PDB file of C-alpha atoms in Angstrom:
ATOM      1  CA  MET A 241       6.448 -22.587   2.755  1.00  0.00           C
ATOM      2  CA  ALA A 242       3.021 -23.023   1.321  1.00  0.00           C
ATOM      3  CA  LYS A 243       0.589 -20.124   0.242  1.00  0.00           C
ATOM      4  CA  LYS A 244      -1.965 -19.223   2.744  1.00  0.00           C
ATOM      5  CA  GLU A 245      -5.524 -19.157   1.442  1.00  0.00           C
ATOM      6  CA  ILE A 246      -6.977 -15.893   2.437  1.00  0.00           C
ATOM      7  CA  SER A 247     -10.503 -15.785   3.785  1.00  0.00           C
ATOM      8  CA  GLY A 248     -10.929 -11.786   3.946  1.00  0.00           C
ATOM      9  CA  TYR A 249      -9.806  -8.255   5.044  1.00  0.00           C
ATOM     10  CA  VAL A 250     -10.755  -6.312   8.235  1.00  0.00           C
ATOM     11  CA  LYS A 251      -9.865  -2.590   8.066  1.00  0.00           C
ATOM     12  CA  LEU A 252     -10.200  -0.886  11.355  1.00  0.00           C
ATOM     13  CA  GLN A 253      -9.246   2.443  13.030  1.00  0.00           C
ATOM     14  CA  ILE A 254      -7.848   1.903  16.619  1.00  0.00           C
ATOM     15  CA  LYS A 255      -6.293   4.132  18.988  1.00  0.00           C
ATOM     16  CA  GLY A 256      -2.678   3.226  19.346  1.00  0.00           C
ATOM     17  CA  GLY A 257      -1.593   1.098  22.128  1.00  0.00           C
ATOM     18  CA  GLN A 258      -5.666   0.999  23.575  1.00  0.00           C
ATOM     19  CA  ALA A 259      -7.005  -2.044  21.281  1.00  0.00           C
ATOM     20  CA  ASN A 260      -9.049  -4.160  23.477  1.00  0.00           C
ATOM     21  CA  PRO A 261     -12.134  -6.784  23.060  1.00  0.00           C
ATOM     22  CA  ALA A 262     -14.871  -3.939  23.174  1.00  0.00           C
ATOM     23  CA  PRO A 263     -16.446  -2.534  20.059  1.00  0.00           C
ATOM     24  CA  PRO A 264     -15.497  -1.969  17.311  1.00  0.00           C
ATOM     25  CA  VAL A 265     -12.472  -4.553  17.539  1.00  0.00           C
ATOM     26  CA  GLY A 266     -14.491  -7.321  19.536  1.00  0.00           C
ATOM     27  CA  PRO A 267     -17.237  -8.017  16.994  1.00  0.00           C
ATOM     28  CA  ALA A 268     -15.550  -7.339  13.703  1.00  0.00           C
ATOM     29  CA  LEU A 269     -12.692  -9.753  14.409  1.00  0.00           C
ATOM     30  CA  GLY A 270     -15.052 -12.164  16.631  1.00  0.00           C
ATOM     31  CA  GLN A 271     -17.282 -12.833  13.220  1.00  0.00           C
ATOM     32  CA  ARG A 272     -14.293 -13.928  11.348  1.00  0.00           C
ATOM     33  CA  GLY A 273     -13.237 -16.149  14.127  1.00  0.00           C
ATOM     34  CA  ILE A 274      -9.979 -14.608  15.057  1.00  0.00           C
ATOM     35  CA  ASN A 275      -8.392 -14.899  18.511  1.00  0.00           C
ATOM     36  CA  ILE A 276      -9.235 -11.266  19.779  1.00  0.00           C
ATOM     37  CA  MET A 277      -6.857 -11.154  22.716  1.00  0.00           C
ATOM     38  CA  GLU A 278      -4.103 -12.320  20.758  1.00  0.00           C
ATOM     39  CA  PHE A 279      -4.756  -9.627  17.994  1.00  0.00           C
ATOM     40  CA  CYS A 280      -4.915  -6.859  20.434  1.00  0.00           C
ATOM     41  CA  LYS A 281      -1.583  -7.908  22.396  1.00  0.00           C
ATOM     42  CA  ALA A 282       0.059  -7.733  19.355  1.00  0.00           C
ATOM     43  CA  PHE A 283      -1.299  -4.622  18.006  1.00  0.00           C
ATOM     44  CA  ASN A 284      -0.846  -2.647  21.149  1.00  0.00           C
ATOM     45  CA  ASP A 285       2.761  -3.724  20.946  1.00  0.00           C
ATOM     46  CA  LYS A 286       3.402  -2.504  17.499  1.00  0.00           C
ATOM     47  CA  THR A 287       1.603   0.797  18.228  1.00  0.00           C
ATOM     48  CA  LYS A 288       3.303   1.906  21.864  1.00  0.00           C
ATOM     49  CA  ASN A 289       4.775   4.839  19.995  1.00  0.00           C
ATOM     50  CA  PHE A 290       1.268   5.998  18.341  1.00  0.00           C
ATOM     51  CA  MET A 291      -0.178   5.944  21.711  1.00  0.00           C
ATOM     52  CA  GLY A 292      -3.826   7.494  21.836  1.00  0.00           C
ATOM     53  CA  LYS A 293      -3.466   8.348  18.165  1.00  0.00           C
ATOM     54  CA  PRO A 294      -6.033   6.811  15.737  1.00  0.00           C
ATOM     55  CA  VAL A 295      -4.128   4.242  13.550  1.00  0.00           C
ATOM     56  CA  PRO A 296      -5.781   2.548  10.619  1.00  0.00           C
ATOM     57  CA  VAL A 297      -4.974  -1.515  10.498  1.00  0.00           C
ATOM     58  CA  ILE A 298      -5.764  -3.847   7.880  1.00  0.00           C
ATOM     59  CA  ILE A 299      -5.991  -7.507   9.163  1.00  0.00           C
ATOM     60  CA  THR A 300      -5.418 -10.100   6.498  1.00  0.00           C
ATOM     61  CA  VAL A 301      -7.603 -13.087   7.778  1.00  0.00           C
ATOM     62  CA  TYR A 302      -6.669 -16.765   6.371  1.00  0.00           C
ATOM     63  CA  LYS A 303      -8.735 -19.719   6.136  1.00  0.00           C
ATOM     64  CA  ASP A 304      -7.202 -21.698   8.987  1.00  0.00           C
ATOM     65  CA  LYS A 305      -8.191 -18.598  11.415  1.00  0.00           C
ATOM     66  CA  LYS A 306      -4.744 -16.961  11.621  1.00  0.00           C
ATOM     67  CA  PHE A 307      -4.101 -13.596  10.548  1.00  0.00           C
ATOM     68  CA  ASP A 308      -1.508 -10.497   9.871  1.00  0.00           C
ATOM     69  CA  PHE A 309      -1.910  -7.247  10.028  1.00  0.00           C
ATOM     70  CA  VAL A 310      -0.326  -4.154   8.615  1.00  0.00           C
ATOM     71  CA  ILE A 311      -0.398  -0.720  10.276  1.00  0.00           C
ATOM     72  CA  LYS A 312      -0.468   2.397   8.449  1.00  0.00           C
ATOM     73  CA  SER A 313       0.324   5.680   9.681  1.00  0.00           C
ATOM     74  CA  PRO A 314      -2.442   7.965  11.718  1.00  0.00           C
ATOM     75  CA  PRO A 315      -4.798  10.007   9.449  1.00  0.00           C
ATOM     76  CA  ALA A 316      -3.530  13.392   7.698  1.00  0.00           C
ATOM     77  CA  SER A 317      -6.471  15.147   9.252  1.00  0.00           C
ATOM     78  CA  HIS A 318      -5.167  14.023  12.846  1.00  0.00           C
ATOM     79  CA  PHE A 319      -1.689  15.474  12.111  1.00  0.00           C
ATOM     80  CA  ILE A 320      -3.412  18.730  10.920  1.00  0.00           C
ATOM     81  CA  LYS A 321      -5.791  19.134  13.794  1.00  0.00           C
ATOM     82  CA  GLU A 322      -2.524  18.522  16.058  1.00  0.00           C
ATOM     83  CA  ALA A 323      -0.367  21.102  14.165  1.00  0.00           C
ATOM     84  CA  ALA A 324      -3.456  23.659  14.397  1.00  0.00           C
ATOM     85  CA  LYS A 325      -3.956  22.834  17.993  1.00  0.00           C
ATOM     86  CA  LEU A 326      -7.615  22.290  17.551  1.00  0.00           C
ATOM     87  CA  LYS A 327      -9.755  19.656  19.289  1.00  0.00           C
ATOM     88  CA  SER A 328     -11.815  19.158  16.555  1.00  0.00           C
ATOM     89  CA  GLY A 329     -12.756  20.574  12.902  1.00  0.00           C
ATOM     90  CA  SER A 330     -15.245  22.938  11.379  1.00  0.00           C
ATOM     91  CA  GLN A 331     -18.862  22.454  12.348  1.00  0.00           C
ATOM     92  CA  GLU A 332     -19.481  23.789   8.466  1.00  0.00           C
ATOM     93  CA  PRO A 333     -16.657  22.446   6.280  1.00  0.00           C
ATOM     94  CA  GLY A 334     -15.948  24.564   3.448  1.00  0.00           C
ATOM     95  CA  ARG A 335     -17.688  27.666   4.900  1.00  0.00           C
ATOM     96  CA  ASN A 336     -16.415  27.963   8.178  1.00  0.00           C
ATOM     97  CA  ILE A 337     -12.503  27.906   8.440  1.00  0.00           C
ATOM     98  CA  VAL A 338     -11.430  27.544  12.028  1.00  0.00           C
ATOM     99  CA  ALA A 339      -7.590  27.433  11.439  1.00  0.00           C
ATOM    100  CA  SER A 340      -4.806  27.158   8.918  1.00  0.00           C
ATOM    101  CA  ILE A 341      -1.267  25.529   9.120  1.00  0.00           C
ATOM    102  CA  THR A 342       1.982  26.955   7.489  1.00  0.00           C
ATOM    103  CA  LYS A 343       3.768  25.117   4.568  1.00  0.00           C
ATOM    104  CA  LYS A 344       6.508  23.787   6.711  1.00  0.00           C
ATOM    105  CA  GLN A 345       4.150  22.106   9.216  1.00  0.00           C
ATOM    106  CA  ALA A 346       2.442  20.978   5.861  1.00  0.00           C
ATOM    107  CA  GLU A 347       5.964  19.682   4.992  1.00  0.00           C
ATOM    108  CA  GLU A 348       6.190  17.825   8.225  1.00  0.00           C
ATOM    109  CA  ILE A 349       3.126  15.871   7.823  1.00  0.00           C
ATOM    110  CA  ALA A 350       3.903  15.008   4.283  1.00  0.00           C
ATOM    111  CA  LYS A 351       6.761  13.368   5.777  1.00  0.00           C
ATOM    112  CA  LYS A 352       5.391  11.437   8.456  1.00  0.00           C
ATOM    113  CA  LYS A 353       2.713  10.098   5.852  1.00  0.00           C
ATOM    114  CA  MET A 354       5.118   9.511   2.892  1.00  0.00           C
ATOM    115  CA  GLU A 355       5.002   5.743   2.918  1.00  0.00           C
ATOM    116  CA  ASP A 356       1.133   5.807   2.984  1.00  0.00           C
ATOM    117  CA  LEU A 357       0.696   8.571   0.236  1.00  0.00           C
ATOM    118  CA  ASN A 358       0.660   8.001  -3.325  1.00  0.00           C
ATOM    119  CA  ALA A 359       3.205  10.425  -4.087  1.00  0.00           C
ATOM    120  CA  HIS A 360       6.819  10.326  -5.864  1.00  0.00           C
ATOM    121  CA  ASP A 361       8.150  13.437  -3.979  1.00  0.00           C
ATOM    122  CA  ILE A 362       7.633  15.595  -0.868  1.00  0.00           C
ATOM    123  CA  GLU A 363       6.393  18.510  -3.170  1.00  0.00           C
ATOM    124  CA  GLU A 364       3.478  16.117  -4.546  1.00  0.00           C
ATOM    125  CA  ALA A 365       3.016  14.822  -0.989  1.00  0.00           C
ATOM    126  CA  VAL A 366       2.674  18.483   0.441  1.00  0.00           C
ATOM    127  CA  LYS A 367       0.045  19.202  -2.500  1.00  0.00           C
ATOM    128  CA  ILE A 368      -1.908  16.221  -1.147  1.00  0.00           C
ATOM    129  CA  ILE A 369      -1.950  17.395   2.542  1.00  0.00           C
ATOM    130  CA  ALA A 370      -3.259  21.025   1.400  1.00  0.00           C
TER     131      ALA A 370
END
C-alpha cells in the first residue's frame, strides 16, 4: 500500500458520543475539506462508552481529503473531578482547595490514563496524577 501524504493534524476535545457539525467540530474540519458528517458518525460510534465525557481526538488529514483519527482517554482533570464529586474546580487554584482524593482513587485514575501517560509503571503514573 502506498504511503498517503499528510496535509495536517487537527486536535479537538469533543464530548463522547455527541459529535455534531456545530462548532467547534464543523469549522475545524470544514476548513480542511473533511466530510464532517462522516467524521461525526465514526467518532460517535467509537466513543459510545465515553458518553458525555470530554474526549481528546487527534485527526490526521491527508492530501486526498481522507482522514484517520486517534481517540485518547478523557483528561485526568475530568476523572479527578468525578472522583471528588465536584461540578467544577477551584475558582482560585493554588490558594483555595475545594476537595481531595485518596491514593486509591489516584491509582484508579492512573490505570485509566496509563496508555496516554509518559510513565513506565503505575507508581510513576500516580505521581503524574497527583
